[in-house]
Amino acid sequence: MNGTPDIFAVPLDDEAYLVYAPLHGVAFAATKGLAAALPGVLAGEGGEESVVTFAREAGLLRTPRSPVTRRQGDPSPTEVTLFLTTACNLRCTYCYASAGDAPATYMSMEVAKQGIDFVIDNARRQKAPYVGVNYHGGGEPSVHWNLMTESLAYAHDRADGLDVIAASAGNGVFTDRQIDWMIANLNGGVSLSFDGLPEAHDKHRPTVRGTGSSSRVMHTMRRFTEADYPYAVRLTVTAEQIPLLPDSIEFVLSNFTPKRVQVEPAYQLGRHEGKPDAETEDFIAAYREAQARAARFGHELIYSAARVGTLTNHFCGITQDNFCLTPSGNVSACFEAFSEDNEFADVFFYGTSGPDGYTFDMDALGRLRELGVEQRSFCDGCFAKWNCAGDCYHKSLSANGRGEFVGSQRCHITRELVKDQLLTRIAGSGGLLWRDGHDGEPCTLHGGRSE
């Protein structure tokens, strides 16, 4: 709306609008007349008494706080993500890391200890409530099993009473011994890659030997379900499998009990580079049908950039001093920039390790800290910008190159799904007006792990 850059009127049809004021925490459906009258009222120019009263009661006449934050000073993370290895026991056709195509690298215990020591010391100095230890990277963390278990045992010993929250990404192809250990030790949960219907999963997620992996992953999910263990599922959707998405969601939620289910189109990176694009109108339509089915099970699907309820200028941890260690001990801010030979390593790497600790490139870190959505002119007029926060920067670089961001098909998907989320919340609030509940205060960033 003119003069009110953070209050948006989104057309629904010729006579109806969705009005969204993200920083005020308000959304409502409006007639064409109300939408036309609001800009003058919000600009202080007066108007019909009923419109002024509505705007005041909706909270649109107050000045909200900004969600913009920025880190300063030396990095002092209290959470470390260990990229244990680039080796993998699967050969997924859409793997962004092309895991297994090059000689594998493995982290040493010395590298893991140094990172764990660093975040624990920071946590103690800051009197943080806990320290975080996470496992991720360009391969399957559980393949480097001894280091996973030994590093976490070391973290608990070194923490000496400080709570340790541990979590991992994983492909779900685990032994029962590994599953037992995860249930007992990864108290922050595991995010599993599983593509729903077994035929959909097996086509794109074969083992090294070329056999399907769905039965192994489903065994893991059954074990997790039986233990009431807090795991998540991420489905990756290729172009030809978009029509299967609704059935895949129903299959997952009919048979298992994940705490959350994330759906993403396959990205044209790694082994999937040059393959048919899944970021299409067909994906949006399939996602909507899948969401309708998920709702029957009490779930709302997650798409990483559509996050109504989250207000922030940070999509993920790359602008928040994310502290990830490669097998050689260098520091990356991005899960997808997992090795020094990544195309965009110069953008995301900001530190090196040595015998005396870490040396940080403060210029590189400063550039990362300045990548918040408020710095992107393309995003200025987008109603979803404080929810999406500019989306994944690595994927933006892959799609747009190193020049100024000019948008992508993901932007359209995000806007459509944010609109859906808002309309669902308005309907759930009686069909008139939805309030976020945060009363205009910036929401806390939800961890930054989107995979």
XYZ file of C-alpha atoms in Angstrom:
451
model
C 0.000 0.000 0.000
C 1.305 3.464 -0.847
C 3.036 5.073 2.113
C 2.847 1.860 4.132
C 5.578 -0.403 2.734
C 4.992 -3.175 5.273
C 1.205 -3.408 4.910
C 0.211 -5.241 1.761
C -3.009 -5.735 -0.203
C -2.816 -8.976 -2.171
C -5.518 -9.453 -4.822
C -7.592 -12.605 -4.442
C -10.057 -11.848 -7.229
C -11.624 -8.747 -8.810
C -13.515 -7.779 -5.656
C -11.527 -9.258 -2.763
C -8.092 -8.682 -1.249
C -5.933 -10.286 1.389
C -4.526 -7.515 3.575
C -1.384 -8.573 5.428
C 0.565 -6.502 7.920
C 3.336 -8.890 8.956
C 5.039 -6.560 11.421
C 1.708 -5.839 13.100
C 0.860 -9.537 13.143
C -2.455 -9.007 11.364
C -4.122 -10.434 8.260
C -7.693 -10.184 7.024
C -9.798 -10.472 3.913
C -11.037 -7.131 2.602
C -13.450 -5.876 -0.008
C -12.116 -3.802 -2.850
C -13.575 -0.699 -1.192
C -11.894 -1.331 2.158
C -8.570 -2.090 0.508
C -8.816 1.154 -1.462
C -9.699 3.214 1.642
C -6.992 1.857 3.962
C -3.923 3.594 2.445
C -5.309 7.051 3.196
C -6.236 6.081 6.735
C -2.847 4.497 7.379
C -1.098 7.573 5.980
C -2.962 9.756 8.497
C -5.168 11.421 5.921
C -8.423 10.461 7.644
C -11.330 8.676 6.006
C -14.613 7.069 6.844
C -15.054 6.649 10.571
C -15.779 2.932 10.218
C -12.519 2.365 8.336
C -10.519 4.415 10.868
C -12.096 2.468 13.732
C -11.382 -0.852 12.052
C -7.740 0.089 11.395
C -7.304 1.186 15.010
C -8.924 -1.919 16.485
C -6.874 -4.141 14.159
C -3.723 -2.505 15.493
C -2.675 -1.031 12.148
C -2.267 2.546 13.425
C 0.563 1.818 15.842
C 4.221 1.651 14.874
C 5.565 -1.895 15.128
C 9.095 -2.820 16.053
C 11.449 -3.837 13.292
C 12.457 -7.508 12.904
C 15.911 -6.499 11.656
C 18.824 -7.701 13.760
C 22.520 -7.995 12.949
C 25.390 -9.711 14.709
C 28.435 -7.657 15.672
C 31.889 -8.269 17.071
C 33.839 -11.487 17.158
C 31.806 -14.641 16.481
C 30.942 -16.467 19.674
C 28.696 -19.386 18.687
C 27.284 -21.790 21.250
C 26.354 -24.385 18.629
C 28.568 -26.340 16.237
C 27.635 -28.355 13.164
C 30.147 -31.043 12.272
C 30.398 -32.063 8.605
C 31.670 -35.511 9.514
C 32.274 -36.885 6.010
C 31.512 -36.587 2.314
C 31.043 -40.371 2.086
C 27.540 -41.782 1.656
C 25.878 -45.201 1.488
C 23.283 -43.939 -1.031
C 23.567 -42.519 -4.553
C 20.568 -40.197 -4.733
C 19.901 -38.933 -8.240
C 19.258 -35.384 -7.031
C 22.037 -35.126 -4.414
C 23.158 -31.482 -4.242
C 26.544 -32.673 -2.989
C 27.064 -35.470 -5.554
C 28.131 -37.530 -2.552
C 30.267 -40.503 -3.511
C 31.406 -39.120 -6.857
C 34.753 -37.915 -5.498
C 37.150 -39.480 -2.976
C 35.614 -39.178 0.462
C 36.962 -36.997 3.239
C 36.572 -37.776 6.938
C 36.798 -35.526 9.979
C 39.286 -36.385 12.712
C 38.529 -36.428 16.414
C 40.953 -33.542 16.895
C 38.905 -31.322 14.569
C 35.673 -32.292 16.311
C 37.138 -31.692 19.773
C 38.411 -28.245 18.856
C 34.987 -27.176 17.600
C 33.182 -28.631 20.607
C 35.635 -26.996 23.027
C 35.121 -23.643 21.323
C 31.310 -23.607 21.580
C 31.297 -24.970 25.139
C 33.708 -22.258 26.271
C 31.499 -19.662 24.593
C 28.388 -21.099 26.224
C 29.952 -20.993 29.685
C 31.159 -17.433 29.225
C 27.724 -16.313 28.002
C 25.889 -18.381 30.626
C 23.901 -19.970 27.811
C 21.223 -22.520 28.782
C 22.759 -25.237 26.594
C 25.339 -26.024 23.931
C 24.378 -27.496 20.562
C 26.154 -30.263 18.641
C 24.753 -31.094 15.204
C 25.759 -33.500 12.440
C 25.329 -32.675 8.750
C 27.431 -32.205 5.644
C 28.022 -33.320 2.107
C 27.683 -37.019 2.961
C 25.777 -39.220 5.400
C 26.940 -38.430 8.978
C 26.225 -41.947 10.270
C 28.764 -43.400 7.821
C 31.451 -41.915 10.078
C 29.831 -43.664 13.007
C 32.714 -43.892 15.453
C 33.338 -40.168 15.277
C 29.651 -39.347 15.682
C 29.365 -41.371 18.882
C 32.792 -40.470 20.274
C 32.433 -36.748 19.584
C 29.078 -36.576 21.333
C 30.423 -38.512 24.317
C 33.295 -36.034 24.436
C 30.846 -33.109 24.318
C 28.908 -34.454 27.295
C 32.114 -35.063 29.245
C 33.537 -31.654 28.391
C 30.221 -29.893 29.123
C 30.424 -31.115 32.741
C 26.814 -30.399 33.672
C 25.965 -27.955 30.879
C 23.065 -29.310 28.838
C 23.995 -30.656 25.396
C 21.345 -30.638 22.653
C 22.365 -32.965 19.810
C 20.660 -33.452 16.447
C 21.443 -34.850 13.019
C 20.311 -35.013 9.438
C 20.279 -38.543 8.022
C 19.147 -40.755 5.184
C 17.527 -43.295 7.509
C 19.581 -46.283 6.329
C 20.699 -47.246 9.823
C 21.348 -50.447 11.729
C 19.277 -51.233 14.809
C 22.333 -50.511 16.952
C 22.581 -47.066 15.409
C 18.855 -46.451 15.851
C 19.100 -47.410 19.536
C 21.956 -44.967 20.021
C 20.142 -42.134 18.229
C 17.017 -42.586 20.332
C 19.115 -42.518 23.488
C 21.508 -39.715 22.548
C 20.210 -37.382 19.817
C 17.799 -35.502 22.056
C 17.313 -32.772 19.463
C 15.915 -35.244 16.956
C 16.818 -36.565 13.530
C 15.642 -35.178 10.200
C 15.171 -38.082 7.775
C 15.106 -37.910 3.990
C 12.182 -39.982 2.755
C 10.204 -39.374 -0.423
C 6.902 -40.968 0.558
C 5.594 -43.756 -1.631
C 8.233 -46.511 -1.788
C 8.271 -46.440 -5.593
C 8.922 -42.682 -5.528
C 11.655 -43.038 -2.930
C 13.441 -45.994 -4.507
C 13.601 -44.431 -7.955
C 15.756 -41.569 -6.737
C 17.370 -42.815 -3.511
C 19.115 -46.111 -4.336
C 21.895 -47.646 -2.298
C 25.477 -47.792 -3.540
C 24.595 -51.208 -5.004
C 21.629 -49.782 -6.903
C 18.898 -51.347 -4.765
C 15.973 -49.478 -3.217
C 16.424 -48.003 0.257
C 12.781 -47.380 1.231
C 12.401 -50.538 3.321
C 15.422 -49.585 5.436
C 14.188 -46.046 5.982
C 10.689 -47.231 6.879
C 12.190 -49.633 9.413
C 13.972 -46.680 11.008
C 10.764 -44.643 11.082
C 8.840 -47.528 12.643
C 11.488 -47.817 15.347
C 11.390 -44.070 15.954
C 7.594 -44.103 16.010
C 7.474 -46.981 18.502
C 9.870 -45.090 20.783
C 7.872 -41.838 20.449
C 11.120 -40.308 19.247
C 10.975 -36.733 17.836
C 11.978 -37.130 14.204
C 11.165 -35.112 11.105
C 10.724 -36.171 7.473
C 11.819 -34.265 4.402
C 10.402 -35.171 0.984
C 12.240 -34.059 -2.141
C 10.036 -33.843 -5.227
C 11.392 -34.213 -8.751
C 9.444 -32.899 -11.753
C 8.096 -36.269 -12.857
C 7.020 -37.189 -9.335
C 5.003 -34.042 -8.615
C 1.698 -35.904 -9.312
C 2.626 -38.442 -6.602
C 3.129 -35.854 -3.864
C -0.383 -35.945 -2.340
C -0.346 -39.761 -2.158
C 3.190 -39.671 -0.746
C 2.117 -37.350 2.064
C -0.876 -39.531 2.845
C 1.351 -42.622 2.880
C 3.780 -41.049 5.345
C 1.144 -39.744 7.742
C -0.985 -42.894 7.557
C 1.912 -45.101 8.613
C 4.291 -42.994 10.696
C 4.280 -40.171 13.249
C 6.895 -37.560 12.297
C 6.779 -34.363 14.304
C 7.016 -32.335 11.123
C 7.026 -32.966 7.369
C 8.966 -30.734 4.997
C 8.436 -30.729 1.235
C 10.874 -29.184 -1.245
C 11.226 -29.361 -5.022
C 14.471 -30.953 -6.187
C 17.084 -28.268 -6.741
C 19.130 -28.170 -9.914
C 22.422 -28.669 -8.137
C 24.920 -31.517 -8.040
C 23.640 -34.658 -9.752
C 20.341 -32.957 -10.550
C 21.875 -30.069 -12.451
C 20.244 -29.680 -15.869
C 17.340 -31.990 -15.008
C 13.678 -30.922 -15.496
C 12.629 -28.074 -13.221
C 10.295 -28.999 -10.344
C 9.705 -25.384 -9.274
C 6.477 -25.055 -11.253
C 2.774 -24.283 -11.032
C 2.217 -28.038 -10.979
C 4.292 -28.233 -7.790
C 2.135 -25.546 -6.155
C -1.069 -27.383 -7.102
C 0.261 -30.719 -5.836
C 1.510 -29.106 -2.624
C -1.939 -27.636 -1.982
C -3.596 -31.022 -2.395
C -0.927 -32.614 -0.213
C -1.514 -29.936 2.443
C -5.236 -30.672 2.404
C -4.511 -34.335 3.045
C -1.950 -33.524 5.747
C -4.539 -31.394 7.532
C -6.675 -34.507 8.043
C -3.834 -35.834 10.208
C -3.400 -32.558 12.078
C -0.261 -31.564 10.169
C 0.713 -28.407 8.351
C 3.385 -29.110 5.769
C 6.607 -27.135 5.846
C 8.119 -25.387 2.853
C 11.322 -23.735 3.990
C 10.624 -20.199 2.760
C 6.889 -20.036 3.612
C 6.924 -19.340 7.347
C 3.944 -17.369 8.579
C 4.532 -16.841 12.285
C 8.240 -16.220 11.831
C 9.298 -12.595 11.362
C 12.972 -12.095 10.703
C 15.504 -10.685 8.270
C 17.479 -13.956 8.457
C 16.458 -16.991 6.405
C 19.008 -19.212 8.151
C 22.225 -19.124 10.098
C 24.510 -17.808 7.362
C 23.776 -14.251 8.511
C 23.877 -15.289 12.176
C 27.423 -16.620 12.544
C 26.481 -20.216 11.761
C 29.491 -22.280 12.863
C 29.991 -25.369 10.689
C 33.248 -27.307 10.459
C 34.487 -29.167 7.411
C 36.519 -32.364 7.819
C 39.693 -30.262 7.569
C 38.505 -27.894 10.304
C 37.667 -24.814 8.248
C 34.590 -22.770 9.126
C 31.597 -22.450 6.803
C 28.340 -20.644 7.473
C 26.329 -22.804 5.046
C 25.299 -26.469 5.127
C 25.514 -26.637 1.338
C 29.002 -25.122 1.198
C 30.383 -28.189 2.943
C 33.842 -28.302 1.343
C 36.579 -25.926 0.354
C 36.102 -26.672 -3.348
C 32.428 -25.633 -3.344
C 31.714 -23.096 -6.086
C 30.752 -20.474 -3.502
C 33.235 -21.367 -0.761
C 34.696 -17.858 -0.965
C 31.277 -16.477 0.011
C 30.452 -18.804 2.897
C 33.811 -19.712 4.465
C 34.943 -17.278 7.118
C 37.398 -19.085 9.385
C 40.311 -21.487 9.678
C 41.559 -23.608 12.536
C 45.058 -23.795 13.917
C 46.934 -24.979 17.003
C 45.977 -21.790 18.848
C 42.309 -21.862 17.920
C 40.255 -20.267 15.163
C 41.205 -17.344 12.972
C 38.206 -15.511 11.556
C 38.096 -13.432 8.410
C 36.043 -10.554 9.783
C 35.567 -8.997 6.343
C 34.038 -12.229 5.029
C 31.932 -12.577 8.158
C 30.791 -8.967 7.853
C 29.624 -9.567 4.296
C 27.618 -12.587 5.444
C 26.043 -10.601 8.258
C 24.856 -8.022 5.741
C 22.903 -10.526 3.625
C 19.614 -9.960 5.432
C 16.483 -9.520 3.335
C 16.392 -5.784 4.058
C 19.479 -5.472 1.830
C 17.689 -6.883 -1.241
C 15.936 -4.248 -3.298
C 14.082 -6.951 -5.247
C 12.348 -8.049 -2.037
C 11.237 -4.567 -0.904
C 7.657 -4.813 -2.123
C 7.076 -8.493 -1.375
C 4.424 -9.278 1.254
C 6.269 -12.471 2.217
C 9.701 -10.922 2.761
C 9.708 -10.974 6.573
C 8.570 -14.620 6.567
C 10.829 -15.836 3.762
C 13.712 -13.510 4.706
C 15.239 -13.784 1.248
C 15.173 -17.587 1.052
C 18.262 -19.790 0.763
C 21.216 -17.655 -0.249
C 23.195 -20.579 -1.658
C 20.324 -21.479 -3.973
C 19.950 -17.822 -4.924
C 23.584 -17.724 -5.974
C 23.115 -20.921 -7.967
C 20.062 -19.501 -9.754
C 21.116 -15.869 -10.168
C 24.902 -15.913 -10.053
C 26.859 -13.392 -8.022
C 25.074 -10.310 -9.310
C 22.116 -8.537 -7.740
C 19.262 -10.854 -6.803
C 16.446 -10.663 -9.356
C 14.124 -13.342 -8.036
C 13.416 -16.914 -8.997
C 10.545 -19.341 -9.422
C 10.923 -20.130 -5.721
C 9.755 -16.569 -5.025
C 6.440 -17.298 -6.738
C 6.052 -20.591 -4.863
C 6.781 -18.849 -1.560
C 4.240 -16.081 -2.146
C 1.527 -18.546 -3.090
C 2.154 -20.761 -0.068
C 2.405 -17.830 2.352
C -0.930 -16.609 0.989
C -2.386 -20.079 1.597
C -1.109 -20.098 5.173
C -2.614 -16.686 5.854
C -6.005 -17.635 4.448
C -5.990 -20.829 6.516
C -5.266 -18.843 9.669
C -7.961 -16.277 8.888
C -10.478 -19.087 8.369
C -9.409 -20.684 11.624
C -9.945 -17.376 13.438
C -13.557 -17.129 12.375
C -13.057 -15.899 8.830
C -12.597 -12.205 9.607
C -9.227 -11.262 11.080
C -6.184 -13.209 12.224
C -3.725 -11.963 14.814
C -0.317 -13.564 15.075
C -0.169 -13.130 18.843
C 3.319 -11.652 18.902
C 1.831 -8.128 19.117
C 4.274 -6.725 16.621
C 7.347 -7.986 18.423
C 10.046 -9.668 16.341
C 9.680 -13.438 16.489
C 12.541 -15.643 17.587
C 14.460 -17.242 14.716
C 13.613 -20.950 14.604
C 17.039 -22.531 14.668
C 18.036 -21.903 11.014
C 18.041 -25.605 9.964
C 15.977 -26.008 6.771
C 17.876 -28.228 4.938
